């Protein structure tokens, strides 16, 4: 009796389903949960205090991999989620704007959502209605409307992650497309935000491109001169060692030290 189940006539995708539910909602706050996610019992009580500030439009919780023990890949993704939440999102929240409130666990102010629904629904990409990047786009719209977005590390949500390389790479490609596309939409936001957020957004977009260029240059050097670009390799390894050592100390989890080898290799594969 406490729930209103909405059965749509066909599969219209995540965005349309969200909009249908939001338009029929009546509470002050809306909790978005992906279908493959399990929430801790205290998630709502952890998120609601952040939303008591009327300047906050959305708040997200910390993500973990519910199937972490399935394979080496799921263990790596679980650690990557920790990094994304407790380094990237936490730092962004410190300066008032989490740039993407992730779908598995995000709470929104309904009054703000209602105001933004038409823009959210009418997004097009290459002449067609957009069918990816919902979480990031909705967050950008929230920031453009003047709201803050927050991260709550104590609100834990466990979500299913890909356990095979093919689905994982397709997921990452989809997320990368969303990052590049919605960064362009959000460029006008940056002058009004903290300078750290500008640096962070620029790094997220230019970093992988510069890294790919450096790897291609190193391979060309190896092919043309027969000499290995040791300085490039040592720099990447050193940066990875520093990052993973700091994370292992902060999280009090030695597993992040084992992340060193595989994380270094992902720099070359990204």
PDB file of C-alpha atoms in Angstrom:
ATOM      1  CA  UNK A   1       0.000   0.000   0.000  1.00  0.00           C
ATOM      2  CA  UNK A   2       2.945   2.380   0.412  1.00  0.00           C
ATOM      3  CA  UNK A   3       4.058   1.960  -3.200  1.00  0.00           C
ATOM      4  CA  UNK A   4       2.584   2.926  -6.554  1.00  0.00           C
ATOM      5  CA  UNK A   5       3.922   0.549  -9.212  1.00  0.00           C
ATOM      6  CA  UNK A   6       3.921   2.076 -12.701  1.00  0.00           C
ATOM      7  CA  UNK A   7       3.858  -0.424 -15.576  1.00  0.00           C
ATOM      8  CA  UNK A   8       4.644   1.309 -18.843  1.00  0.00           C
ATOM      9  CA  UNK A   9       3.206  -0.227 -22.044  1.00  0.00           C
ATOM     10  CA  UNK A  10       6.679  -0.872 -23.472  1.00  0.00           C
ATOM     11  CA  UNK A  11      10.369  -0.505 -22.673  1.00  0.00           C
ATOM     12  CA  UNK A  12      10.959   3.199 -23.236  1.00  0.00           C
ATOM     13  CA  UNK A  13      14.370   3.409 -21.537  1.00  0.00           C
ATOM     14  CA  UNK A  14      15.610   4.762 -18.249  1.00  0.00           C
ATOM     15  CA  UNK A  15      14.993   8.447 -18.946  1.00  0.00           C
ATOM     16  CA  UNK A  16      11.329   8.061 -19.933  1.00  0.00           C
ATOM     17  CA  UNK A  17      10.717   5.752 -16.974  1.00  0.00           C
ATOM     18  CA  UNK A  18      12.263   8.283 -14.598  1.00  0.00           C
ATOM     19  CA  UNK A  19      10.147  11.087 -16.000  1.00  0.00           C
ATOM     20  CA  UNK A  20       6.937   9.053 -15.728  1.00  0.00           C
ATOM     21  CA  UNK A  21       7.659   8.301 -12.066  1.00  0.00           C
ATOM     22  CA  UNK A  22       8.700  11.853 -11.179  1.00  0.00           C
ATOM     23  CA  UNK A  23       5.568  13.345 -12.720  1.00  0.00           C
ATOM     24  CA  UNK A  24       3.388  11.049 -10.634  1.00  0.00           C
ATOM     25  CA  UNK A  25       5.355  11.570  -7.428  1.00  0.00           C
ATOM     26  CA  UNK A  26       4.258  13.879  -4.629  1.00  0.00           C
ATOM     27  CA  UNK A  27       6.986  13.833  -1.967  1.00  0.00           C
ATOM     28  CA  UNK A  28       9.535  16.580  -1.427  1.00  0.00           C
ATOM     29  CA  UNK A  29      12.444  14.270  -2.305  1.00  0.00           C
ATOM     30  CA  UNK A  30      12.939  11.665  -5.031  1.00  0.00           C
ATOM     31  CA  UNK A  31      15.335   8.740  -4.564  1.00  0.00           C
ATOM     32  CA  UNK A  32      16.704   7.298  -7.796  1.00  0.00           C
ATOM     33  CA  UNK A  33      17.881   3.664  -7.595  1.00  0.00           C
ATOM     34  CA  UNK A  34      19.002   1.506 -10.519  1.00  0.00           C
ATOM     35  CA  UNK A  35      17.325  -1.884 -10.829  1.00  0.00           C
ATOM     36  CA  UNK A  36      20.565  -3.808 -10.150  1.00  0.00           C
ATOM     37  CA  UNK A  37      21.300  -1.959  -6.898  1.00  0.00           C
ATOM     38  CA  UNK A  38      20.804  -2.879  -3.231  1.00  0.00           C
ATOM     39  CA  UNK A  39      20.706  -0.041  -0.707  1.00  0.00           C
ATOM     40  CA  UNK A  40      21.929  -0.159   2.867  1.00  0.00           C
ATOM     41  CA  UNK A  41      19.051   0.145   5.325  1.00  0.00           C
ATOM     42  CA  UNK A  42      20.093   3.631   6.447  1.00  0.00           C
ATOM     43  CA  UNK A  43      20.667   5.230   3.023  1.00  0.00           C
ATOM     44  CA  UNK A  44      17.623   7.512   3.206  1.00  0.00           C
ATOM     45  CA  UNK A  45      18.406   8.691   6.725  1.00  0.00           C
ATOM     46  CA  UNK A  46      21.965   9.458   5.590  1.00  0.00           C
ATOM     47  CA  UNK A  47      20.962  11.409   2.465  1.00  0.00           C
ATOM     48  CA  UNK A  48      18.008  13.404   3.812  1.00  0.00           C
ATOM     49  CA  UNK A  49      20.050  15.687   6.154  1.00  0.00           C
ATOM     50  CA  UNK A  50      22.021  16.968   3.144  1.00  0.00           C
ATOM     51  CA  UNK A  51      18.754  17.805   1.375  1.00  0.00           C
ATOM     52  CA  UNK A  52      17.499  19.930   4.267  1.00  0.00           C
ATOM     53  CA  UNK A  53      19.583  22.760   2.839  1.00  0.00           C
ATOM     54  CA  UNK A  54      17.351  24.328   0.117  1.00  0.00           C
ATOM     55  CA  UNK A  55      20.449  25.197  -1.916  1.00  0.00           C
ATOM     56  CA  UNK A  56      21.188  21.473  -2.448  1.00  0.00           C
ATOM     57  CA  UNK A  57      19.401  19.973  -5.437  1.00  0.00           C
ATOM     58  CA  UNK A  58      20.875  16.471  -5.368  1.00  0.00           C
ATOM     59  CA  UNK A  59      23.028  14.180  -3.225  1.00  0.00           C
ATOM     60  CA  UNK A  60      24.592  10.827  -4.093  1.00  0.00           C
ATOM     61  CA  UNK A  61      25.862   7.966  -1.931  1.00  0.00           C
ATOM     62  CA  UNK A  62      28.961   5.799  -2.070  1.00  0.00           C
ATOM     63  CA  UNK A  63      28.957   2.931  -4.575  1.00  0.00           C
ATOM     64  CA  UNK A  64      30.402  -0.537  -4.107  1.00  0.00           C
ATOM     65  CA  UNK A  65      30.306  -3.651  -6.308  1.00  0.00           C
ATOM     66  CA  UNK A  66      27.794  -6.176  -4.973  1.00  0.00           C
ATOM     67  CA  UNK A  67      29.453  -8.909  -7.060  1.00  0.00           C
ATOM     68  CA  UNK A  68      32.979  -7.911  -6.091  1.00  0.00           C
ATOM     69  CA  UNK A  69      34.099 -11.523  -5.522  1.00  0.00           C
ATOM     70  CA  UNK A  70      33.031 -12.743  -9.007  1.00  0.00           C
ATOM     71  CA  UNK A  71      36.307 -12.160 -10.858  1.00  0.00           C
ATOM     72  CA  UNK A  72      39.521 -10.152 -10.980  1.00  0.00           C
ATOM     73  CA  UNK A  73      37.672  -7.547 -13.051  1.00  0.00           C
ATOM     74  CA  UNK A  74      34.883  -7.001 -10.512  1.00  0.00           C
ATOM     75  CA  UNK A  75      37.481  -6.612  -7.751  1.00  0.00           C
ATOM     76  CA  UNK A  76      39.245  -3.944  -9.790  1.00  0.00           C
ATOM     77  CA  UNK A  77      35.978  -2.153 -10.554  1.00  0.00           C
ATOM     78  CA  UNK A  78      35.083  -2.149  -6.864  1.00  0.00           C
ATOM     79  CA  UNK A  79      38.379  -0.433  -6.085  1.00  0.00           C
ATOM     80  CA  UNK A  80      37.864   1.969  -8.966  1.00  0.00           C
ATOM     81  CA  UNK A  81      34.444   2.855  -7.525  1.00  0.00           C
ATOM     82  CA  UNK A  82      36.087   3.641  -4.196  1.00  0.00           C
ATOM     83  CA  UNK A  83      38.526   5.942  -5.950  1.00  0.00           C
ATOM     84  CA  UNK A  84      35.791   7.630  -8.013  1.00  0.00           C
ATOM     85  CA  UNK A  85      33.615   8.229  -4.946  1.00  0.00           C
ATOM     86  CA  UNK A  86      36.098   8.980  -2.175  1.00  0.00           C
ATOM     87  CA  UNK A  87      38.614  10.906  -4.247  1.00  0.00           C
ATOM     88  CA  UNK A  88      36.841  12.492  -7.208  1.00  0.00           C
ATOM     89  CA  UNK A  89      33.277  12.961  -5.888  1.00  0.00           C
ATOM     90  CA  UNK A  90      34.451  13.844  -2.378  1.00  0.00           C
ATOM     91  CA  UNK A  91      36.806  16.513  -3.722  1.00  0.00           C
ATOM     92  CA  UNK A  92      34.115  17.945  -5.999  1.00  0.00           C
ATOM     93  CA  UNK A  93      31.625  18.058  -3.119  1.00  0.00           C
ATOM     94  CA  UNK A  94      34.192  19.951  -1.038  1.00  0.00           C
ATOM     95  CA  UNK A  95      33.880  22.739  -3.616  1.00  0.00           C
ATOM     96  CA  UNK A  96      30.090  22.567  -3.948  1.00  0.00           C
ATOM     97  CA  UNK A  97      29.444  20.667  -7.172  1.00  0.00           C
ATOM     98  CA  UNK A  98      29.540  16.918  -7.724  1.00  0.00           C
ATOM     99  CA  UNK A  99      29.620  16.819 -11.517  1.00  0.00           C
ATOM    100  CA  UNK A 100      27.728  13.528 -11.874  1.00  0.00           C
ATOM    101  CA  UNK A 101      25.318  12.102  -9.294  1.00  0.00           C
ATOM    102  CA  UNK A 102      25.422   8.409 -10.174  1.00  0.00           C
ATOM    103  CA  UNK A 103      22.198   6.550 -10.919  1.00  0.00           C
ATOM    104  CA  UNK A 104      22.491   3.649  -8.460  1.00  0.00           C
ATOM    105  CA  UNK A 105      21.943   5.961  -5.480  1.00  0.00           C
ATOM    106  CA  UNK A 106      21.000   9.617  -5.929  1.00  0.00           C
ATOM    107  CA  UNK A 107      18.422  11.764  -4.142  1.00  0.00           C
ATOM    108  CA  UNK A 108      16.889  14.806  -5.838  1.00  0.00           C
ATOM    109  CA  UNK A 109      14.701  17.719  -4.779  1.00  0.00           C
ATOM    110  CA  UNK A 110      11.393  17.108  -6.553  1.00  0.00           C
ATOM    111  CA  UNK A 111      10.598  20.801  -7.045  1.00  0.00           C
ATOM    112  CA  UNK A 112      13.887  21.179  -8.934  1.00  0.00           C
ATOM    113  CA  UNK A 113      13.249  18.050 -10.999  1.00  0.00           C
ATOM    114  CA  UNK A 114       9.794  19.231 -12.051  1.00  0.00           C
ATOM    115  CA  UNK A 115      11.330  22.505 -13.207  1.00  0.00           C
ATOM    116  CA  UNK A 116      13.949  20.671 -15.289  1.00  0.00           C
ATOM    117  CA  UNK A 117      11.936  17.762 -16.706  1.00  0.00           C
ATOM    118  CA  UNK A 118      11.176  19.357 -20.082  1.00  0.00           C
ATOM    119  CA  UNK A 119      14.862  20.072 -20.695  1.00  0.00           C
ATOM    120  CA  UNK A 120      15.793  16.604 -19.494  1.00  0.00           C
ATOM    121  CA  UNK A 121      13.262  14.910 -21.742  1.00  0.00           C
ATOM    122  CA  UNK A 122      14.056  16.912 -24.871  1.00  0.00           C
ATOM    123  CA  UNK A 123      17.818  16.280 -25.033  1.00  0.00           C
ATOM    124  CA  UNK A 124      18.987  15.253 -28.495  1.00  0.00           C
ATOM    125  CA  UNK A 125      22.305  13.871 -29.677  1.00  0.00           C
ATOM    126  CA  UNK A 126      23.202  13.854 -33.378  1.00  0.00           C
ATOM    127  CA  UNK A 127      19.582  14.563 -34.287  1.00  0.00           C
ATOM    128  CA  UNK A 128      18.055  11.771 -32.212  1.00  0.00           C
ATOM    129  CA  UNK A 129      16.623  11.642 -28.665  1.00  0.00           C
ATOM    130  CA  UNK A 130      19.503  10.848 -26.326  1.00  0.00           C
ATOM    131  CA  UNK A 131      19.468   7.341 -24.837  1.00  0.00           C
ATOM    132  CA  UNK A 132      22.621   7.501 -22.679  1.00  0.00           C
ATOM    133  CA  UNK A 133      24.260   9.696 -20.071  1.00  0.00           C
ATOM    134  CA  UNK A 134      21.096  10.374 -18.069  1.00  0.00           C
ATOM    135  CA  UNK A 135      22.809  10.758 -14.690  1.00  0.00           C
ATOM    136  CA  UNK A 136      25.448  13.237 -15.815  1.00  0.00           C
ATOM    137  CA  UNK A 137      23.019  15.298 -17.881  1.00  0.00           C
ATOM    138  CA  UNK A 138      20.501  15.577 -15.056  1.00  0.00           C
ATOM    139  CA  UNK A 139      23.296  16.667 -12.700  1.00  0.00           C
ATOM    140  CA  UNK A 140      24.483  19.317 -15.167  1.00  0.00           C
ATOM    141  CA  UNK A 141      20.919  20.644 -15.483  1.00  0.00           C
ATOM    142  CA  UNK A 142      20.685  20.806 -11.695  1.00  0.00           C
ATOM    143  CA  UNK A 143      23.921  22.809 -11.490  1.00  0.00           C
ATOM    144  CA  UNK A 144      22.845  25.115 -14.320  1.00  0.00           C
ATOM    145  CA  UNK A 145      19.662  25.830 -12.362  1.00  0.00           C
ATOM    146  CA  UNK A 146      21.822  27.114  -9.505  1.00  0.00           C
ATOM    147  CA  UNK A 147      21.621  24.151  -7.103  1.00  0.00           C
ATOM    148  CA  UNK A 148      24.526  22.500  -5.308  1.00  0.00           C
ATOM    149  CA  UNK A 149      25.159  18.767  -5.558  1.00  0.00           C
ATOM    150  CA  UNK A 150      26.622  16.723  -2.698  1.00  0.00           C
ATOM    151  CA  UNK A 151      28.314  13.411  -1.917  1.00  0.00           C
ATOM    152  CA  UNK A 152      27.520  11.392   1.239  1.00  0.00           C
ATOM    153  CA  UNK A 153      30.143   8.641   1.821  1.00  0.00           C
ATOM    154  CA  UNK A 154      28.167   6.979   4.621  1.00  0.00           C
ATOM    155  CA  UNK A 155      25.168   6.252   2.337  1.00  0.00           C
ATOM    156  CA  UNK A 156      26.229   2.914   0.853  1.00  0.00           C
ATOM    157  CA  UNK A 157      24.758   1.337  -2.279  1.00  0.00           C
ATOM    158  CA  UNK A 158      25.930  -1.987  -3.753  1.00  0.00           C
ATOM    159  CA  UNK A 159      25.452  -2.337  -7.500  1.00  0.00           C
ATOM    160  CA  UNK A 160      26.158  -5.109 -10.003  1.00  0.00           C
ATOM    161  CA  UNK A 161      29.194  -4.408 -12.212  1.00  0.00           C
ATOM    162  CA  UNK A 162      30.322  -6.147 -15.437  1.00  0.00           C
ATOM    163  CA  UNK A 163      32.259  -9.355 -14.774  1.00  0.00           C
ATOM    164  CA  UNK A 164      33.585  -9.717 -18.319  1.00  0.00           C
ATOM    165  CA  UNK A 165      35.857  -7.438 -20.278  1.00  0.00           C
ATOM    166  CA  UNK A 166      33.583  -6.934 -23.318  1.00  0.00           C
ATOM    167  CA  UNK A 167      30.559  -5.534 -21.415  1.00  0.00           C
ATOM    168  CA  UNK A 168      32.897  -3.482 -19.242  1.00  0.00           C
ATOM    169  CA  UNK A 169      34.565  -1.824 -22.235  1.00  0.00           C
ATOM    170  CA  UNK A 170      31.166  -1.058 -23.809  1.00  0.00           C
ATOM    171  CA  UNK A 171      30.016   0.491 -20.537  1.00  0.00           C
ATOM    172  CA  UNK A 172      33.169   2.620 -20.304  1.00  0.00           C
ATOM    173  CA  UNK A 173      32.784   3.782 -23.912  1.00  0.00           C
ATOM    174  CA  UNK A 174      29.190   4.833 -23.201  1.00  0.00           C
ATOM    175  CA  UNK A 175      30.250   6.708 -20.075  1.00  0.00           C
ATOM    176  CA  UNK A 176      33.125   8.387 -21.925  1.00  0.00           C
ATOM    177  CA  UNK A 177      30.740   9.627 -24.632  1.00  0.00           C
ATOM    178  CA  UNK A 178      28.522  11.067 -21.922  1.00  0.00           C
ATOM    179  CA  UNK A 179      31.452  12.762 -20.191  1.00  0.00           C
ATOM    180  CA  UNK A 180      32.704  14.485 -23.343  1.00  0.00           C
ATOM    181  CA  UNK A 181      29.228  15.478 -24.556  1.00  0.00           C
ATOM    182  CA  UNK A 182      27.906  16.890 -21.298  1.00  0.00           C
ATOM    183  CA  UNK A 183      31.176  18.630 -20.476  1.00  0.00           C
ATOM    184  CA  UNK A 184      30.604  20.759 -23.563  1.00  0.00           C
ATOM    185  CA  UNK A 185      27.082  21.526 -22.331  1.00  0.00           C
ATOM    186  CA  UNK A 186      28.417  22.471 -18.917  1.00  0.00           C
ATOM    187  CA  UNK A 187      31.322  24.714 -19.993  1.00  0.00           C
ATOM    188  CA  UNK A 188      29.306  27.857 -19.237  1.00  0.00           C
ATOM    189  CA  UNK A 189      28.978  26.647 -15.648  1.00  0.00           C
ATOM    190  CA  UNK A 190      32.695  26.623 -14.946  1.00  0.00           C
ATOM    191  CA  UNK A 191      33.310  30.386 -14.500  1.00  0.00           C
ATOM    192  CA  UNK A 192      30.726  30.403 -11.709  1.00  0.00           C
ATOM    193  CA  UNK A 193      32.198  27.379  -9.930  1.00  0.00           C
ATOM    194  CA  UNK A 194      35.339  26.950  -7.877  1.00  0.00           C
ATOM    195  CA  UNK A 195      38.586  26.927  -9.867  1.00  0.00           C
ATOM    196  CA  UNK A 196      39.358  23.415  -8.664  1.00  0.00           C
ATOM    197  CA  UNK A 197      36.265  22.159 -10.515  1.00  0.00           C
ATOM    198  CA  UNK A 198      37.488  23.763 -13.734  1.00  0.00           C
ATOM    199  CA  UNK A 199      40.836  22.014 -13.289  1.00  0.00           C
ATOM    200  CA  UNK A 200      39.059  18.737 -12.520  1.00  0.00           C
ATOM    201  CA  UNK A 201      36.792  18.921 -15.582  1.00  0.00           C
ATOM    202  CA  UNK A 202      39.696  19.847 -17.872  1.00  0.00           C
ATOM    203  CA  UNK A 203      41.754  16.980 -16.430  1.00  0.00           C
ATOM    204  CA  UNK A 204      38.960  14.455 -16.924  1.00  0.00           C
ATOM    205  CA  UNK A 205      38.639  15.377 -20.588  1.00  0.00           C
ATOM    206  CA  UNK A 206      42.183  16.194 -21.650  1.00  0.00           C
ATOM    207  CA  UNK A 207      44.009  13.727 -19.393  1.00  0.00           C
ATOM    208  CA  UNK A 208      43.008  10.537 -21.233  1.00  0.00           C
ATOM    209  CA  UNK A 209      43.670  12.171 -24.614  1.00  0.00           C
ATOM    210  CA  UNK A 210      47.144  13.342 -23.592  1.00  0.00           C
ATOM    211  CA  UNK A 211      47.903   9.951 -22.071  1.00  0.00           C
ATOM    212  CA  UNK A 212      46.826   8.167 -25.265  1.00  0.00           C
ATOM    213  CA  UNK A 213      49.019  10.552 -27.272  1.00  0.00           C
ATOM    214  CA  UNK A 214      52.017   9.847 -25.034  1.00  0.00           C
ATOM    215  CA  UNK A 215      51.529   6.084 -25.395  1.00  0.00           C
ATOM    216  CA  UNK A 216      51.276   6.367 -29.195  1.00  0.00           C
ATOM    217  CA  UNK A 217      54.414   8.521 -29.238  1.00  0.00           C
ATOM    218  CA  UNK A 218      56.234   5.968 -27.096  1.00  0.00           C
ATOM    219  CA  UNK A 219      55.208   3.131 -29.417  1.00  0.00           C
ATOM    220  CA  UNK A 220      56.366   5.143 -32.433  1.00  0.00           C
ATOM    221  CA  UNK A 221      59.725   5.743 -30.743  1.00  0.00           C
ATOM    222  CA  UNK A 222      60.068   2.037 -30.027  1.00  0.00           C
ATOM    223  CA  UNK A 223      59.191   1.114 -33.627  1.00  0.00           C
ATOM    224  CA  UNK A 224      61.410   3.724 -35.308  1.00  0.00           C
ATOM    225  CA  UNK A 225      64.464   3.779 -33.064  1.00  0.00           C
ATOM    226  CA  UNK A 226      64.300   0.473 -31.222  1.00  0.00           C
ATOM    227  CA  UNK A 227      64.728   2.278 -27.903  1.00  0.00           C
ATOM    228  CA  UNK A 228      62.242   1.921 -25.082  1.00  0.00           C
ATOM    229  CA  UNK A 229      60.728   5.146 -23.662  1.00  0.00           C
ATOM    230  CA  UNK A 230      61.752   4.327 -20.103  1.00  0.00           C
ATOM    231  CA  UNK A 231      61.090   7.798 -18.760  1.00  0.00           C
ATOM    232  CA  UNK A 232      57.450   7.591 -19.856  1.00  0.00           C
ATOM    233  CA  UNK A 233      57.049   4.166 -18.277  1.00  0.00           C
ATOM    234  CA  UNK A 234      58.751   5.182 -15.025  1.00  0.00           C
ATOM    235  CA  UNK A 235      56.650   8.352 -14.759  1.00  0.00           C
ATOM    236  CA  UNK A 236      53.366   6.434 -15.134  1.00  0.00           C
ATOM    237  CA  UNK A 237      54.475   3.752 -12.665  1.00  0.00           C
ATOM    238  CA  UNK A 238      55.626   6.371 -10.136  1.00  0.00           C
ATOM    239  CA  UNK A 239      52.359   8.312 -10.363  1.00  0.00           C
ATOM    240  CA  UNK A 240      50.375   5.102  -9.924  1.00  0.00           C
ATOM    241  CA  UNK A 241      52.465   3.987  -6.935  1.00  0.00           C
ATOM    242  CA  UNK A 242      51.956   7.317  -5.189  1.00  0.00           C
ATOM    243  CA  UNK A 243      48.223   7.347  -5.818  1.00  0.00           C
ATOM    244  CA  UNK A 244      47.567   3.752  -4.764  1.00  0.00           C
ATOM    245  CA  UNK A 245      49.777   4.057  -1.665  1.00  0.00           C
ATOM    246  CA  UNK A 246      47.849   7.123  -0.506  1.00  0.00           C
ATOM    247  CA  UNK A 247      44.530   5.383  -1.139  1.00  0.00           C
ATOM    248  CA  UNK A 248      45.650   2.251   0.740  1.00  0.00           C
ATOM    249  CA  UNK A 249      46.535   4.456   3.705  1.00  0.00           C
ATOM    250  CA  UNK A 250      43.280   6.438   3.594  1.00  0.00           C
ATOM    251  CA  UNK A 251      41.069   3.372   3.174  1.00  0.00           C
ATOM    252  CA  UNK A 252      43.146   1.262   5.582  1.00  0.00           C
ATOM    253  CA  UNK A 253      42.921  -1.522   2.971  1.00  0.00           C
ATOM    254  CA  UNK A 254      46.031  -3.255   1.657  1.00  0.00           C
ATOM    255  CA  UNK A 255      44.165  -4.485  -1.409  1.00  0.00           C
ATOM    256  CA  UNK A 256      44.829  -1.115  -3.033  1.00  0.00           C
ATOM    257  CA  UNK A 257      48.552  -1.919  -3.059  1.00  0.00           C
ATOM    258  CA  UNK A 258      47.706  -4.915  -5.238  1.00  0.00           C
ATOM    259  CA  UNK A 259      45.920  -2.459  -7.487  1.00  0.00           C
ATOM    260  CA  UNK A 260      49.316  -1.068  -8.536  1.00  0.00           C
ATOM    261  CA  UNK A 261      50.158  -3.517 -11.316  1.00  0.00           C
ATOM    262  CA  UNK A 262      46.758  -3.607 -12.942  1.00  0.00           C
ATOM    263  CA  UNK A 263      46.158   0.130 -12.552  1.00  0.00           C
ATOM    264  CA  UNK A 264      49.451   0.882 -14.327  1.00  0.00           C
ATOM    265  CA  UNK A 265      48.398  -1.345 -17.212  1.00  0.00           C
ATOM    266  CA  UNK A 266      45.033   0.406 -17.534  1.00  0.00           C
ATOM    267  CA  UNK A 267      46.876   3.667 -18.210  1.00  0.00           C
ATOM    268  CA  UNK A 268      48.300   2.060 -21.350  1.00  0.00           C
ATOM    269  CA  UNK A 269      44.957   0.508 -22.371  1.00  0.00           C
ATOM    270  CA  UNK A 270      42.674   3.532 -21.855  1.00  0.00           C
TER     271      UNK A 270
END
